[in-house]
mmCIF file of C-alpha atoms and ligand atoms in Angstrom:
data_model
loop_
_atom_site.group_PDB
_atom_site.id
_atom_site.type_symbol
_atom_site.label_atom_id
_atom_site.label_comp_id
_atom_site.label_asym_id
_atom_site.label_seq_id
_atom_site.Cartn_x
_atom_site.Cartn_y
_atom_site.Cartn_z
ATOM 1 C CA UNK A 15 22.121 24.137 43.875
ATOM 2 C CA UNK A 16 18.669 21.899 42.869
ATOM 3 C CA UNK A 17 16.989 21.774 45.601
ATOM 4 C CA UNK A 18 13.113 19.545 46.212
ATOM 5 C CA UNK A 19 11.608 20.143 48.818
ATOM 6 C CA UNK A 20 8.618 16.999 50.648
ATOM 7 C CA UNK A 21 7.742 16.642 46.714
ATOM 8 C CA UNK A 22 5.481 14.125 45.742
ATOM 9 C CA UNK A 23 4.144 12.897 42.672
ATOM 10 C CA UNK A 24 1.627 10.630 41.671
ATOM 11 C CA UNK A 25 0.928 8.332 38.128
ATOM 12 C CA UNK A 26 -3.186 8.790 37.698
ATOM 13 C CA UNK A 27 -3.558 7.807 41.163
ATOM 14 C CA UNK A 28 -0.687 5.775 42.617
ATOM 15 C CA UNK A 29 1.599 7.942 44.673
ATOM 16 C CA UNK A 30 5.257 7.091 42.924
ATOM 17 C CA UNK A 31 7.260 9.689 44.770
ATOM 18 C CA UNK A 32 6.458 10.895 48.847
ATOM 19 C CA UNK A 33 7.412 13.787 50.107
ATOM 20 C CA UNK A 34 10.800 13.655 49.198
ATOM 21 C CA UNK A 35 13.780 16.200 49.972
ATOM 22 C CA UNK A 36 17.385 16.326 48.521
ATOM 23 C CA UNK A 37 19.830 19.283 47.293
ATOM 24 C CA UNK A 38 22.566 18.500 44.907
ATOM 25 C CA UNK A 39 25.275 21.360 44.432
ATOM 26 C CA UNK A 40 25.935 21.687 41.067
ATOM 27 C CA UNK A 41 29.690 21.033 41.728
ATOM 28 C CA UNK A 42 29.322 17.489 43.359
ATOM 29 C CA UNK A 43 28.336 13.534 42.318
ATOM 30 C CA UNK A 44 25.434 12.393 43.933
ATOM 31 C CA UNK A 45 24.218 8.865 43.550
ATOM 32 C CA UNK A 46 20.632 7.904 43.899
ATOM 33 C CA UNK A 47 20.595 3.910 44.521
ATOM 34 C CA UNK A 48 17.514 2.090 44.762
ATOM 35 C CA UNK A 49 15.964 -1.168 43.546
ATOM 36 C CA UNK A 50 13.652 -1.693 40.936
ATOM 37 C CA UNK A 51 10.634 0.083 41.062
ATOM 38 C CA UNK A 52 11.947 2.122 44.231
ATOM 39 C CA UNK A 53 11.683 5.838 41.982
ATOM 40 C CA UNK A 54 14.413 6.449 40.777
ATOM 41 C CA UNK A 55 14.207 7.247 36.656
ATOM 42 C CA UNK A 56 10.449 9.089 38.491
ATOM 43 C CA UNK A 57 12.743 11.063 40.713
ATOM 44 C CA UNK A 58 14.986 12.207 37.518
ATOM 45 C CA UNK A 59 11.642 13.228 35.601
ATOM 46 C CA UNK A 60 10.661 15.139 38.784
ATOM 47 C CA UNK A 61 14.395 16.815 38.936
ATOM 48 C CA UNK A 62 14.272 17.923 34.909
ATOM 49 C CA UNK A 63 10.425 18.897 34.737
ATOM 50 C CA UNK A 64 9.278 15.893 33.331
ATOM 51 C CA UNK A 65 6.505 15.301 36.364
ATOM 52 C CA UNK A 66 4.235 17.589 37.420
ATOM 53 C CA UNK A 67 4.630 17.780 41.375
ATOM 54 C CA UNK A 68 1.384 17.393 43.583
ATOM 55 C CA UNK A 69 3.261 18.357 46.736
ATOM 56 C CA UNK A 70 6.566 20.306 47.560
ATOM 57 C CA UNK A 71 8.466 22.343 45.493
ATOM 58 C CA UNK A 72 11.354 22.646 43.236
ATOM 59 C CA UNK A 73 14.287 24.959 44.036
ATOM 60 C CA UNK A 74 17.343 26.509 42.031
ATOM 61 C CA UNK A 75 18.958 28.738 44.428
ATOM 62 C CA UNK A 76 16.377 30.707 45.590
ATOM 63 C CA UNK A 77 14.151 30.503 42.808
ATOM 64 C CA UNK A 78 10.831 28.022 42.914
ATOM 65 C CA UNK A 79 11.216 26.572 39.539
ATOM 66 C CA UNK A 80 8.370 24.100 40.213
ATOM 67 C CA UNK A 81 6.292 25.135 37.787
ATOM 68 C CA UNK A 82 8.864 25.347 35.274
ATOM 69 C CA UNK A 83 8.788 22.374 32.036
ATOM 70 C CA UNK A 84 11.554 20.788 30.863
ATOM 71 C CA UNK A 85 12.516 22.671 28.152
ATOM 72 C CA UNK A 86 12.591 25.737 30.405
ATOM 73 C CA UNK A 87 14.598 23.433 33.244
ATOM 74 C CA UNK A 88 17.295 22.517 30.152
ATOM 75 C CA UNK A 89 17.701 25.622 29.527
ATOM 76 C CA UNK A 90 19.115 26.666 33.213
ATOM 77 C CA UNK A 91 21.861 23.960 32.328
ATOM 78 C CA UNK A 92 20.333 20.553 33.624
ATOM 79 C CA UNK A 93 20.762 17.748 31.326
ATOM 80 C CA UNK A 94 19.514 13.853 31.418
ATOM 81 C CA UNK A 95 20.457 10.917 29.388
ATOM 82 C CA UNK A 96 17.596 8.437 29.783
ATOM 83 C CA UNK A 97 17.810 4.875 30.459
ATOM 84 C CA UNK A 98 16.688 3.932 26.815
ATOM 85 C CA UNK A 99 19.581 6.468 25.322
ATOM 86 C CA UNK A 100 17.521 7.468 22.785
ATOM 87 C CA UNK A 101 19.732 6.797 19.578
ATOM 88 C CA UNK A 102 18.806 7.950 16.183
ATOM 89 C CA UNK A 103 19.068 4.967 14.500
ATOM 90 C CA UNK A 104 18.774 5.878 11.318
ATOM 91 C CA UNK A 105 21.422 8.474 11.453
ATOM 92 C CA UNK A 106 25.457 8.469 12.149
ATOM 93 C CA UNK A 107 27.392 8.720 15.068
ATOM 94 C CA UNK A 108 28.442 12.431 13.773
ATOM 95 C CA UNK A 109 24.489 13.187 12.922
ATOM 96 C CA UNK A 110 23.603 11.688 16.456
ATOM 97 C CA UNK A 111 26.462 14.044 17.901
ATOM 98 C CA UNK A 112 25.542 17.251 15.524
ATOM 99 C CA UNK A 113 22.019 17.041 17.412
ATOM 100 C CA UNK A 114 23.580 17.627 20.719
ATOM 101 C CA UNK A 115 25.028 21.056 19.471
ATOM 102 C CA UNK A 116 21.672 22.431 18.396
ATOM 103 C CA UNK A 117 20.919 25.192 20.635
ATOM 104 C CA UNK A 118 24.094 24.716 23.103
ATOM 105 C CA UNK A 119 25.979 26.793 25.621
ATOM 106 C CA UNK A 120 29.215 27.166 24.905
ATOM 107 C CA UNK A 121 31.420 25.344 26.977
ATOM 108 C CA UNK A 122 34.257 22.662 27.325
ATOM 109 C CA UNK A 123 32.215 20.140 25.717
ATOM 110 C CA UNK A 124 33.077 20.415 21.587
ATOM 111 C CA UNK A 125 32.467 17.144 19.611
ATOM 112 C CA UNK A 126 36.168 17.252 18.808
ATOM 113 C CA UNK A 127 36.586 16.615 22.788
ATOM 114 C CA UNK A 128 33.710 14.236 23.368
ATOM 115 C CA UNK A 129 35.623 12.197 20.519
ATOM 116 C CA UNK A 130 39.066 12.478 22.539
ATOM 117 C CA UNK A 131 36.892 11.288 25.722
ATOM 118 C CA UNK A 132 35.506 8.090 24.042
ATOM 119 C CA UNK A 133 38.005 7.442 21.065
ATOM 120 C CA UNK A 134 35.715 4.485 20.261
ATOM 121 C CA UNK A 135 33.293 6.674 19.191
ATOM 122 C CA UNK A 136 35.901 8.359 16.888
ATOM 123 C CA UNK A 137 36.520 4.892 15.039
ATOM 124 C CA UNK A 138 32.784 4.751 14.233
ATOM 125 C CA UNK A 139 31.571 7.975 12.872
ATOM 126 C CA UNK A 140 30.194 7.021 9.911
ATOM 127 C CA UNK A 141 28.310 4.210 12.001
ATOM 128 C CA UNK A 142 24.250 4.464 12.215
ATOM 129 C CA UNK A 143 22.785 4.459 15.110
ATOM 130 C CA UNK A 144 21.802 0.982 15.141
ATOM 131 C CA UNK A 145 24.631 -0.546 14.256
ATOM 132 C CA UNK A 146 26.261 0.210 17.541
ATOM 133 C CA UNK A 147 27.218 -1.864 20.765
ATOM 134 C CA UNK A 148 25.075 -1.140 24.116
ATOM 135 C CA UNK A 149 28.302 0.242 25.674
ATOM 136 C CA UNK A 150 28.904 2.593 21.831
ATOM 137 C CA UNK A 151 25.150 3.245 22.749
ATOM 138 C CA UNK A 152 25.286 4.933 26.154
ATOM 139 C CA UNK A 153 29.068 6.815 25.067
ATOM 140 C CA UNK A 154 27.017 8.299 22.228
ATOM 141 C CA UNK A 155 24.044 9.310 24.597
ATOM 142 C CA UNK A 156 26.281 10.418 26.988
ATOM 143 C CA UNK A 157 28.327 12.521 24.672
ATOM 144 C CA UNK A 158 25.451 14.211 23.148
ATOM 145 C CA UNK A 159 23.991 15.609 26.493
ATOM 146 C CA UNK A 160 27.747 16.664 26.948
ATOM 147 C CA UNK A 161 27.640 18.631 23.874
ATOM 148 C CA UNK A 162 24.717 21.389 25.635
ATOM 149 C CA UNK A 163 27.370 22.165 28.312
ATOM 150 C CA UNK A 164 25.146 21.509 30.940
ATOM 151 C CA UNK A 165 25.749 22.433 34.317
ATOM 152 C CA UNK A 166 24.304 19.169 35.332
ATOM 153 C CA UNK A 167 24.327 15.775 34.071
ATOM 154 C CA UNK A 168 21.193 13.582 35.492
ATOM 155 C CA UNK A 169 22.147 9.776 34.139
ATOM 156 C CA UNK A 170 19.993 7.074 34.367
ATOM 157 C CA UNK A 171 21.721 3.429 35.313
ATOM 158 C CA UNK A 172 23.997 4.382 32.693
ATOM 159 C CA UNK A 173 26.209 1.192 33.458
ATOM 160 C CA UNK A 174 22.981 -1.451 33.180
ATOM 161 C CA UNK A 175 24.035 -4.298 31.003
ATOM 162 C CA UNK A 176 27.464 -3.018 30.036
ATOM 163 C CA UNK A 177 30.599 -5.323 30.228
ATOM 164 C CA UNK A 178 33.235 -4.152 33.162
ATOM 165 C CA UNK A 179 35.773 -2.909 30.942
ATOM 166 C CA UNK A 180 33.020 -0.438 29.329
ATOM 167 C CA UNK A 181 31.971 1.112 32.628
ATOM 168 C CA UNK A 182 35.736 1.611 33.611
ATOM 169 C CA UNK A 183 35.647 3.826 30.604
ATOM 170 C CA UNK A 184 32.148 5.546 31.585
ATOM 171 C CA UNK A 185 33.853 6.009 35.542
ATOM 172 C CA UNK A 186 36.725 7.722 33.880
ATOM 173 C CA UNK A 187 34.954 10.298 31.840
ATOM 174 C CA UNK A 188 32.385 10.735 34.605
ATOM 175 C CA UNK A 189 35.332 11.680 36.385
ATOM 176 C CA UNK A 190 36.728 14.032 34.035
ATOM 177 C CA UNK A 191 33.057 15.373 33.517
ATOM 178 C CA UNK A 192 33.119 16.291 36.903
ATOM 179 C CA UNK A 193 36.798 17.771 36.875
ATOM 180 C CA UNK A 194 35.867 19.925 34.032
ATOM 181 C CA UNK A 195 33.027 21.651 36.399
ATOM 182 C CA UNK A 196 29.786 19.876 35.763
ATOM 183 C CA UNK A 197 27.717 17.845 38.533
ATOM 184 C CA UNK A 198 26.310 14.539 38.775
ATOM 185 C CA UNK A 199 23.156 12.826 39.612
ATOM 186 C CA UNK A 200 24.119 8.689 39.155
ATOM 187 C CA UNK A 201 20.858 6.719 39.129
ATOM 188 C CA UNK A 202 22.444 2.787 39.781
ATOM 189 C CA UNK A 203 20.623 -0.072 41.269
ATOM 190 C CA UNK A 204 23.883 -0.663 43.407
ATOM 191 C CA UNK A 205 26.550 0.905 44.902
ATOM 192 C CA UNK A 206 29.230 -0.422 42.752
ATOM 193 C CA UNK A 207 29.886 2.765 40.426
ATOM 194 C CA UNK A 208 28.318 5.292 42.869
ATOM 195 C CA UNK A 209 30.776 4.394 45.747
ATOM 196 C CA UNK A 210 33.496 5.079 43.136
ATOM 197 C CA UNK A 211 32.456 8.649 42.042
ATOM 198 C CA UNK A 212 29.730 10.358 44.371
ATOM 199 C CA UNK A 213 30.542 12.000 47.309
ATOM 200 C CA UNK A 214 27.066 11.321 48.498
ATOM 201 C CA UNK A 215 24.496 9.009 48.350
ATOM 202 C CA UNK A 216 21.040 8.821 48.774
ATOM 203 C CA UNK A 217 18.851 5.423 49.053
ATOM 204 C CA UNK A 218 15.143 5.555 47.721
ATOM 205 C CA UNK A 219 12.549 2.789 48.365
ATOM 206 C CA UNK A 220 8.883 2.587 48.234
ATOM 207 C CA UNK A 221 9.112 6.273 46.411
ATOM 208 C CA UNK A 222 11.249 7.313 49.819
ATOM 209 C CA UNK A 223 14.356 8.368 51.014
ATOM 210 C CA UNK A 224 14.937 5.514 53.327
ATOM 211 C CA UNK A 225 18.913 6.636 53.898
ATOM 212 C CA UNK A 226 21.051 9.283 52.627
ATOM 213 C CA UNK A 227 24.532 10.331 53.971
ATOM 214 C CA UNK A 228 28.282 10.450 52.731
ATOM 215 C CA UNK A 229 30.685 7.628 51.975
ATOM 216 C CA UNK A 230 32.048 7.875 55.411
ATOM 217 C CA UNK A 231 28.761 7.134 56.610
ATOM 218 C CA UNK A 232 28.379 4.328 54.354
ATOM 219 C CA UNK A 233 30.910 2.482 55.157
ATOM 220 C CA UNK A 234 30.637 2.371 58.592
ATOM 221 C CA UNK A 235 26.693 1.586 57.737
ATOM 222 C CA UNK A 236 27.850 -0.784 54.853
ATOM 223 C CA UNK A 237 25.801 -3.631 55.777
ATOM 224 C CA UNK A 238 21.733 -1.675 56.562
ATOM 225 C CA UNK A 239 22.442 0.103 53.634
ATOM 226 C CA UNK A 240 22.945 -2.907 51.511
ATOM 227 C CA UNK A 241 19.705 -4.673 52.958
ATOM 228 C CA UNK A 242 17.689 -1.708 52.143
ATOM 229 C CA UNK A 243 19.128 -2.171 48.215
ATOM 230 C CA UNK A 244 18.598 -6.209 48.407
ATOM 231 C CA UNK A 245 15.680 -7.010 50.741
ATOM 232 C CA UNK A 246 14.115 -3.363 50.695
ATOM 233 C CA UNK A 247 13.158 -1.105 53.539
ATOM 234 C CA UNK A 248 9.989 -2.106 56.009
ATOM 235 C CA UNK A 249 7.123 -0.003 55.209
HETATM 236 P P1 ATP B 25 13.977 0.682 37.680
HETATM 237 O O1 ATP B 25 15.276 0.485 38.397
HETATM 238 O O2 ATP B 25 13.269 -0.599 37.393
HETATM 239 O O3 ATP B 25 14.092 1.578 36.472
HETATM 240 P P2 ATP B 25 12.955 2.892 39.265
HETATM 241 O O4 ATP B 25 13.544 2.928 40.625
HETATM 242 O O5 ATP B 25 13.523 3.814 38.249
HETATM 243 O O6 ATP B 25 12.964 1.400 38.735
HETATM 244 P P3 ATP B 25 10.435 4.072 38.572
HETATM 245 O O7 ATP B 25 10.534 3.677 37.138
HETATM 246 O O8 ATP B 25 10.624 5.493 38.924
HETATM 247 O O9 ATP B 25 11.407 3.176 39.452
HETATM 248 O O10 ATP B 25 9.014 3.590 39.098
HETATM 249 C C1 ATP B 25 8.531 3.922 40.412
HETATM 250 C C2 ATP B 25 7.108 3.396 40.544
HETATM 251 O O11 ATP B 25 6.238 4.075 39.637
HETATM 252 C C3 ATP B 25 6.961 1.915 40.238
HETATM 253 O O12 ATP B 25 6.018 1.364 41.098
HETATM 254 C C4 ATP B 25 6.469 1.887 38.813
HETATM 255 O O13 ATP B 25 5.684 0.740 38.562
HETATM 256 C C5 ATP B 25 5.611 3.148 38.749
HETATM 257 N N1 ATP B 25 5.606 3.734 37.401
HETATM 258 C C6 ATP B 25 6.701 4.098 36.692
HETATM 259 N N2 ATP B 25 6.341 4.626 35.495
HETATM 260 C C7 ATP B 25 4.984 4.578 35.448
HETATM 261 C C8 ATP B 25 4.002 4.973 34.492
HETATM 262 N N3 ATP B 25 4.356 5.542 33.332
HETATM 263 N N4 ATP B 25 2.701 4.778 34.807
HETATM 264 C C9 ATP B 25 2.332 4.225 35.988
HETATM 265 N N5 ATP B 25 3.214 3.842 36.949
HETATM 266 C C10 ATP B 25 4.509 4.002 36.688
#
């Protein structure tokens, strides 16, 4: 289990992130839903190593990894596919995938399977980088963190901007990512794709956790938590 405990953290001197707590078992799909600006891609860069806390700390298990960087957080199995994907676009679908082996666990994840999971993919190996669709885009990014076998997937709004039939496709392998024994942390502006796949949700705001609780708990709060997303929560 990650694990943050009141963390806070801070760009120069604006406070982005306030004493936050959440705990995400590696076996479950969490969403974290909030509107623009309310923390969210800050709260994945606080999750991976990425920020430097000011306040709190960090938890796997029982071990304070606060003062662990990314590269040493990666390496205990927690993956992120950023917002901006981060294509090579001067190299091929297969190059782009290829990357995403370097250093790897072994696992499930093979680029034979992450081929099977987005066949689309398959019909444009030879493809650079750049000459793929938004949707190709994110399958490619999200493939690639598949390929290190993590233990957890962080993705950020990876359904911005893509046409329904696309995320239908995304939902599935998320799905199937999740049946084959990794977690999720779902960063989405709305609850949409979260209240299809997580089993929890939390709601940031103003760098907070202004609600958190389980779709049960949702849906019979449907209509606050949908103000908090739309007209924010009072501060
Ligand atoms: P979005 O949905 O637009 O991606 P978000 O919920 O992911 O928003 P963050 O990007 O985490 O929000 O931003 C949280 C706050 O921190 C915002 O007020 C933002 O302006 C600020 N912020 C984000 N990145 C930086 C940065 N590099 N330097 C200074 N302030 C930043």
């Amino acid at each position: 289990m990650i694990q943050l405990e009141r963390i806070s953290v801070k760009y120069g001197q604006a406070l982005a992130l306030e004493e936050i707590s959440l705990q995400i078992d590696f076996h479950e799909i969490v969403a974290i839903v909030g509107r623009n600006g309310a923390g969210k891609t800050t709260l994945l860069k606080a999750l991976i190593g990425l920020m430097p806390l000011v306040a709190g700390r960090r938890m796997l298990g029982d071990q304070d990894i606060s003062k662990l960087d990314v590269e040493a957080i990666a390496k205990l199995g927690v993956a992120l596919v950023p917002d901006m994907r981060r294509i090579f676009p001067n190299l091929s679908v297969l190059e782009n995938l290829k990357i995403g082996t370097i250093g790897h666990q072994p696992g499930h994840w093979t680029v034979d399977r992450v081929l099977e999971a987005f066949p689309r993919l398959q019909e444009r190996l030879s493809f650079g980088g750049d000459q793929l669709s938004g949707g190709e885009q994110q399958m490619l990014a999200i493939g690639r963190a598949l390929l290190a076998n993590p233990r957890m997937l962080l993705l950020d709004e990876p359904t911005e901007g893509l046409a329904p039939v696309i995320v239908e496709q995304l939902v599935h392998v998320f799905a199937e990512v999740h049946r084959q024994g990794t977690g999720i942390v779902l960063v989405e502006q709305n609850l949409k794709v979260p209240m299809k796949l997580a089993q929890r949700q939390y709601v940031l705001d103003h760098g907070q956790v202004v609600w958190s609780g389980t779709n049960e708990e949702l849906d019979a709060q449907r209509a606050h938590v949908e103000s908090l997303l739309t007209t924010g929560a009072a501060v």
